[in-house]
Amino acid sequence: AQSVSQHNHHVILSEAASLELGCNYSYGGTVNLFWYVQYPGQHLQLLLKYFSGDPLVKGIKGFEAEFIKSKFSFNLRKPSVQWSDTAEYFCAVNAPRGSTLGRLYFGRGTQLTVWP
Amino acid sequence: DGGITQSPKYLFRKEGQNVTLSCEQNLNHDAMYWYRQDPGQGLRLIYYSQIVNDFQKGDIAEGYSVSREKKESFPLTVTSAQKNPTAFYLCASRTGGALNIQYFGAGTRLSVL
């Protein structure tokens, strides 16, 4: 089975600080990678995804993530966070082939708190 | 307005009672999923269904049951055998083909009285 590790359980930043949230996965084959965000009281939303091609992917609200295959990592970054980025962030991985097609494996989540 | 509708938003269960959480989607997606979210544990898969009349157990299926009689609907029953049901339950459906993206409902928060 695949597993996903998110290194930080809770990150606290001031506005305008830079953000990097770590995500590592354990699976040797081809993967699809995702970051989801859950704002307080809202649906879980897709922030960005990587399927293939350019390993640096850009998502909504100025977020980006870099897929480093050799490190099994998919870290999320934002150069300058805002108070409205306060939310819980989940990394997820999917193996696109095989009988478990479609199911996602999620990390435990990172709660980001941004102080104004 | 397309999307995934979960109801109720809040649900209370008495000891020994079965309760059913509703999930309806009008996105015409074949695959649907149920996750359980607990603080600090992320989302864990309970059951999933790739197609009507078929479903598979996820990682924490014990104490839960599902049905998939219609494409649009994937209800989850939390049975009395589930000893720790207090959690936030999320339903999702997935686009087909190469676009393997899951979309989520707003969730149901289940508590035990």
mmCIF file of C-alpha atoms in Angstrom:
data_model
loop_
_atom_site.group_PDB
_atom_site.id
_atom_site.type_symbol
_atom_site.label_atom_id
_atom_site.label_comp_id
_atom_site.label_asym_id
_atom_site.label_seq_id
_atom_site.Cartn_x
_atom_site.Cartn_y
_atom_site.Cartn_z
ATOM 1 C CA ALA A 1 0.000 0.000 0.000
ATOM 2 C CA GLN A 2 1.085 3.529 -0.599
ATOM 3 C CA SER A 3 1.697 5.987 2.200
ATOM 4 C CA VAL A 4 2.000 9.749 2.322
ATOM 5 C CA SER A 5 3.959 11.692 4.934
ATOM 6 C CA GLN A 6 3.465 15.329 5.735
ATOM 7 C CA HIS A 7 6.268 16.522 7.937
ATOM 8 C CA ASN A 8 4.620 19.462 9.643
ATOM 9 C CA HIS A 9 1.486 19.074 11.715
ATOM 10 C CA HIS A 10 1.012 22.778 12.440
ATOM 11 C CA VAL A 11 2.772 25.718 10.830
ATOM 12 C CA ILE A 12 2.394 29.262 12.103
ATOM 13 C CA LEU A 13 3.535 32.190 9.969
ATOM 14 C CA SER A 14 3.149 35.932 9.755
ATOM 15 C CA GLU A 15 1.685 37.519 6.662
ATOM 16 C CA ALA A 16 4.181 37.934 3.785
ATOM 17 C CA ALA A 17 6.346 35.079 5.048
ATOM 18 C CA SER A 18 7.286 32.338 2.608
ATOM 19 C CA LEU A 19 5.724 28.899 2.941
ATOM 20 C CA GLU A 20 6.966 25.418 2.196
ATOM 21 C CA LEU A 21 5.026 22.344 3.281
ATOM 22 C CA GLY A 22 6.717 18.999 2.888
ATOM 23 C CA CYS A 23 5.161 15.886 1.397
ATOM 24 C CA ASN A 24 6.798 12.536 0.722
ATOM 25 C CA TYR A 25 5.187 9.402 -0.630
ATOM 26 C CA SER A 26 6.154 5.774 -0.838
ATOM 27 C CA TYR A 27 5.468 4.212 -4.212
ATOM 28 C CA GLY A 28 7.979 3.297 -6.863
ATOM 29 C CA GLY A 29 5.768 3.495 -9.921
ATOM 30 C CA THR A 30 4.001 6.226 -11.815
ATOM 31 C CA VAL A 31 1.939 8.458 -9.577
ATOM 32 C CA ASN A 32 -0.500 11.315 -9.727
ATOM 33 C CA LEU A 33 0.043 13.867 -6.969
ATOM 34 C CA PHE A 34 -2.359 16.360 -5.418
ATOM 35 C CA TRP A 35 -2.587 19.087 -2.846
ATOM 36 C CA TYR A 36 -6.022 19.773 -1.386
ATOM 37 C CA VAL A 37 -6.972 22.625 0.916
ATOM 38 C CA GLN A 38 -9.750 22.826 3.497
ATOM 39 C CA TYR A 39 -10.595 26.369 4.555
ATOM 40 C CA PRO A 40 -12.516 26.696 7.827
ATOM 41 C CA GLY A 41 -16.102 25.571 7.285
ATOM 42 C CA GLN A 42 -15.623 24.890 3.581
ATOM 43 C CA HIS A 43 -15.380 21.942 1.184
ATOM 44 C CA LEU A 44 -12.099 20.210 0.568
ATOM 45 C CA GLN A 45 -10.844 21.862 -2.630
ATOM 46 C CA LEU A 46 -8.183 20.911 -5.143
ATOM 47 C CA LEU A 47 -5.257 23.320 -4.920
ATOM 48 C CA LEU A 48 -3.065 21.796 -7.627
ATOM 49 C CA LYS A 49 -2.135 18.504 -9.237
ATOM 50 C CA TYR A 50 0.701 16.775 -11.035
ATOM 51 C CA PHE A 51 0.073 14.082 -13.615
ATOM 52 C CA SER A 52 3.065 14.333 -15.955
ATOM 53 C CA GLY A 53 5.301 16.832 -17.744
ATOM 54 C CA ASP A 54 6.786 19.891 -16.090
ATOM 55 C CA PRO A 55 7.551 18.937 -12.476
ATOM 56 C CA LEU A 56 6.830 22.466 -11.300
ATOM 57 C CA VAL A 57 3.083 22.912 -11.205
ATOM 58 C CA LYS A 58 1.137 26.043 -10.444
ATOM 59 C CA GLY A 59 -2.204 26.078 -8.701
ATOM 60 C CA ILE A 60 -4.781 28.518 -7.517
ATOM 61 C CA LYS A 61 -4.099 31.493 -5.234
ATOM 62 C CA GLY A 62 -0.387 31.683 -6.021
ATOM 63 C CA PHE A 63 0.520 28.211 -4.784
ATOM 64 C CA GLU A 64 2.980 25.969 -6.579
ATOM 65 C CA ALA A 65 4.487 22.546 -5.980
ATOM 66 C CA GLU A 66 7.546 20.762 -7.255
ATOM 67 C CA PHE A 67 7.646 17.043 -7.986
ATOM 68 C CA ILE A 68 11.105 15.582 -7.336
ATOM 69 C CA LYS A 69 10.946 11.955 -8.416
ATOM 70 C CA SER A 70 14.313 10.986 -6.960
ATOM 71 C CA LYS A 71 13.214 12.203 -3.540
ATOM 72 C CA PHE A 72 9.616 10.936 -3.770
ATOM 73 C CA SER A 73 8.563 14.445 -2.803
ATOM 74 C CA PHE A 74 5.897 16.936 -3.787
ATOM 75 C CA ASN A 75 6.405 20.008 -1.618
ATOM 76 C CA LEU A 76 3.956 22.894 -1.641
ATOM 77 C CA ARG A 77 5.246 26.481 -1.760
ATOM 78 C CA LYS A 78 3.997 30.036 -1.718
ATOM 79 C CA PRO A 79 6.351 33.030 -1.754
ATOM 80 C CA SER A 80 4.183 35.282 0.407
ATOM 81 C CA VAL A 81 1.277 34.003 2.496
ATOM 82 C CA GLN A 82 -1.842 35.926 3.404
ATOM 83 C CA TRP A 83 -4.160 35.694 6.385
ATOM 84 C CA SER A 84 -6.750 34.102 4.076
ATOM 85 C CA ASP A 85 -4.398 31.148 3.498
ATOM 86 C CA THR A 86 -5.182 29.905 7.001
ATOM 87 C CA ALA A 87 -6.473 26.394 6.367
ATOM 88 C CA GLU A 88 -5.596 22.730 6.546
ATOM 89 C CA TYR A 89 -3.556 21.365 3.645
ATOM 90 C CA PHE A 90 -3.533 17.746 2.538
ATOM 91 C CA CYS A 91 -1.141 16.005 0.206
ATOM 92 C CA ALA A 92 -2.505 12.987 -1.686
ATOM 93 C CA VAL A 93 -1.166 10.412 -4.102
ATOM 94 C CA ASN A 94 -2.794 8.032 -6.535
ATOM 95 C CA ALA A 95 -1.393 5.170 -8.558
ATOM 96 C CA PRO A 96 -3.085 5.510 -11.919
ATOM 97 C CA ARG A 97 -2.791 1.853 -12.866
ATOM 98 C CA GLY A 98 -4.020 -1.337 -11.242
ATOM 99 C CA SER A 99 -7.077 -2.485 -9.377
ATOM 100 C CA THR A 100 -7.056 0.483 -7.005
ATOM 101 C CA LEU A 101 -7.433 2.897 -9.888
ATOM 102 C CA GLY A 102 -8.739 6.171 -8.639
ATOM 103 C CA ARG A 103 -8.351 5.831 -4.916
ATOM 104 C CA LEU A 104 -6.322 8.499 -3.167
ATOM 105 C CA TYR A 105 -3.946 8.077 -0.241
ATOM 106 C CA PHE A 106 -3.867 11.158 1.956
ATOM 107 C CA GLY A 107 -1.303 12.522 4.327
ATOM 108 C CA ARG A 108 -2.328 13.503 7.841
ATOM 109 C CA GLY A 109 -2.632 17.166 6.938
ATOM 110 C CA THR A 110 -0.839 20.362 7.930
ATOM 111 C CA GLN A 111 -2.719 23.124 9.698
ATOM 112 C CA LEU A 112 -1.425 26.499 8.525
ATOM 113 C CA THR A 113 -2.168 29.533 10.672
ATOM 114 C CA VAL A 114 -1.245 32.945 9.282
ATOM 115 C CA TRP A 115 -1.183 35.910 11.639
ATOM 116 C CA PRO A 116 -2.063 39.309 10.155
ATOM 117 C CA ASP B 1 -25.684 23.768 -10.003
ATOM 118 C CA GLY B 2 -23.488 20.661 -10.204
ATOM 119 C CA GLY B 3 -21.834 19.114 -7.232
ATOM 120 C CA ILE B 4 -21.920 16.671 -4.378
ATOM 121 C CA THR B 5 -24.556 17.013 -1.692
ATOM 122 C CA GLN B 6 -24.137 15.405 1.696
ATOM 123 C CA SER B 7 -26.884 15.319 4.289
ATOM 124 C CA PRO B 8 -27.438 15.892 7.071
ATOM 125 C CA LYS B 9 -24.730 18.371 8.014
ATOM 126 C CA TYR B 10 -24.849 17.233 11.651
ATOM 127 C CA LEU B 11 -26.018 13.856 12.944
ATOM 128 C CA PHE B 12 -26.287 12.357 16.386
ATOM 129 C CA ARG B 13 -26.280 8.650 17.091
ATOM 130 C CA LYS B 14 -27.519 6.857 20.153
ATOM 131 C CA GLU B 15 -25.828 3.743 21.485
ATOM 132 C CA GLY B 16 -26.767 0.655 19.460
ATOM 133 C CA GLN B 17 -28.325 2.662 16.651
ATOM 134 C CA ASN B 18 -27.558 2.476 12.956
ATOM 135 C CA VAL B 19 -27.477 5.781 11.096
ATOM 136 C CA THR B 20 -27.260 6.504 7.385
ATOM 137 C CA LEU B 21 -25.389 9.376 5.783
ATOM 138 C CA SER B 22 -26.576 10.517 2.386
ATOM 139 C CA CYS B 23 -24.356 11.388 -0.580
ATOM 140 C CA GLU B 24 -25.783 12.484 -3.925
ATOM 141 C CA GLN B 25 -23.893 13.758 -6.964
ATOM 142 C CA ASN B 26 -25.102 15.225 -10.247
ATOM 143 C CA LEU B 27 -21.699 15.278 -11.923
ATOM 144 C CA ASN B 28 -22.332 12.044 -13.831
ATOM 145 C CA HIS B 29 -19.252 10.485 -12.211
ATOM 146 C CA ASP B 30 -18.960 6.701 -12.090
ATOM 147 C CA ALA B 31 -16.692 6.439 -9.055
ATOM 148 C CA MET B 32 -17.636 7.524 -5.543
ATOM 149 C CA TYR B 33 -15.819 7.392 -2.222
ATOM 150 C CA TRP B 34 -16.404 7.693 1.524
ATOM 151 C CA TYR B 35 -13.672 9.039 3.800
ATOM 152 C CA ARG B 36 -13.467 9.542 7.525
ATOM 153 C CA GLN B 37 -11.576 12.576 8.821
ATOM 154 C CA ASP B 38 -10.253 12.681 12.385
ATOM 155 C CA PRO B 39 -8.029 15.458 13.761
ATOM 156 C CA GLY B 40 -4.385 14.780 12.976
ATOM 157 C CA GLN B 41 -5.135 11.636 10.979
ATOM 158 C CA GLY B 42 -5.987 13.032 7.565
ATOM 159 C CA LEU B 43 -8.581 11.280 5.443
ATOM 160 C CA ARG B 44 -8.952 7.530 5.640
ATOM 161 C CA LEU B 45 -10.888 5.567 3.042
ATOM 162 C CA ILE B 46 -13.924 3.638 4.261
ATOM 163 C CA TYR B 47 -15.515 2.325 1.049
ATOM 164 C CA TYR B 48 -15.416 3.116 -2.621
ATOM 165 C CA SER B 49 -17.425 2.260 -5.685
ATOM 166 C CA GLN B 50 -16.136 2.335 -9.233
ATOM 167 C CA ILE B 51 -19.501 1.608 -10.816
ATOM 168 C CA VAL B 52 -23.151 1.014 -9.974
ATOM 169 C CA ASN B 53 -23.868 -2.201 -8.027
ATOM 170 C CA ASP B 54 -20.214 -2.658 -7.143
ATOM 171 C CA PHE B 55 -18.152 -1.430 -4.193
ATOM 172 C CA GLN B 56 -14.953 -2.302 -2.352
ATOM 173 C CA LYS B 57 -13.755 -1.968 1.213
ATOM 174 C CA GLY B 58 -11.218 0.684 1.968
ATOM 175 C CA ASP B 59 -8.779 0.768 4.851
ATOM 176 C CA ILE B 60 -11.284 1.150 7.719
ATOM 177 C CA ALA B 61 -14.489 -0.569 6.542
ATOM 178 C CA GLU B 62 -15.311 -2.398 9.781
ATOM 179 C CA GLY B 63 -18.558 -1.148 11.294
ATOM 180 C CA TYR B 64 -19.707 0.504 8.071
ATOM 181 C CA SER B 65 -21.813 -0.575 5.101
ATOM 182 C CA VAL B 66 -22.689 0.993 1.744
ATOM 183 C CA SER B 67 -24.884 0.462 -1.265
ATOM 184 C CA ARG B 68 -24.662 1.718 -4.836
ATOM 185 C CA GLU B 69 -28.014 1.120 -6.489
ATOM 186 C CA LYS B 70 -27.937 4.326 -8.515
ATOM 187 C CA LYS B 71 -25.098 6.176 -10.171
ATOM 188 C CA GLU B 72 -26.013 9.377 -8.355
ATOM 189 C CA SER B 73 -26.223 7.975 -4.837
ATOM 190 C CA PHE B 74 -23.765 6.299 -2.462
ATOM 191 C CA PRO B 75 -25.212 6.183 1.082
ATOM 192 C CA LEU B 76 -23.055 5.160 4.035
ATOM 193 C CA THR B 77 -24.513 3.357 7.054
ATOM 194 C CA VAL B 78 -22.656 3.587 10.331
ATOM 195 C CA THR B 79 -23.686 0.467 12.216
ATOM 196 C CA SER B 80 -23.763 -0.228 15.935
ATOM 197 C CA ALA B 81 -20.621 -2.317 15.401
ATOM 198 C CA GLN B 82 -18.616 0.874 14.837
ATOM 199 C CA LYS B 83 -17.503 1.618 18.387
ATOM 200 C CA ASN B 84 -15.933 5.000 17.731
ATOM 201 C CA PRO B 85 -18.136 6.693 15.126
ATOM 202 C CA THR B 86 -17.584 10.304 16.167
ATOM 203 C CA ALA B 87 -15.857 11.915 13.173
ATOM 204 C CA PHE B 88 -16.289 14.078 10.108
ATOM 205 C CA TYR B 89 -17.394 12.050 7.073
ATOM 206 C CA LEU B 90 -16.598 13.160 3.544
ATOM 207 C CA CYS B 91 -18.045 11.841 0.317
ATOM 208 C CA ALA B 92 -16.267 12.301 -2.999
ATOM 209 C CA SER B 93 -16.738 11.441 -6.639
ATOM 210 C CA ARG B 94 -14.142 11.201 -9.360
ATOM 211 C CA THR B 95 -13.858 12.291 -12.930
ATOM 212 C CA GLY B 96 -13.216 9.453 -15.317
ATOM 213 C CA GLY B 97 -10.483 8.718 -17.803
ATOM 214 C CA ALA B 98 -7.164 10.509 -17.632
ATOM 215 C CA LEU B 99 -8.501 13.310 -15.421
ATOM 216 C CA ASN B 100 -8.303 11.484 -12.119
ATOM 217 C CA ILE B 101 -9.602 14.256 -9.871
ATOM 218 C CA GLN B 102 -11.820 13.760 -6.832
ATOM 219 C CA TYR B 103 -14.411 16.345 -5.826
ATOM 220 C CA PHE B 104 -15.724 16.485 -2.295
ATOM 221 C CA GLY B 105 -18.992 17.224 -0.553
ATOM 222 C CA ALA B 106 -19.295 19.535 2.448
ATOM 223 C CA GLY B 107 -19.276 16.653 4.909
ATOM 224 C CA THR B 108 -21.390 15.263 7.733
ATOM 225 C CA ARG B 109 -20.294 15.579 11.338
ATOM 226 C CA LEU B 110 -21.424 12.562 13.353
ATOM 227 C CA SER B 111 -21.480 12.583 17.134
ATOM 228 C CA VAL B 112 -22.541 10.010 19.693
ATOM 229 C CA LEU B 113 -25.094 10.952 22.331
#
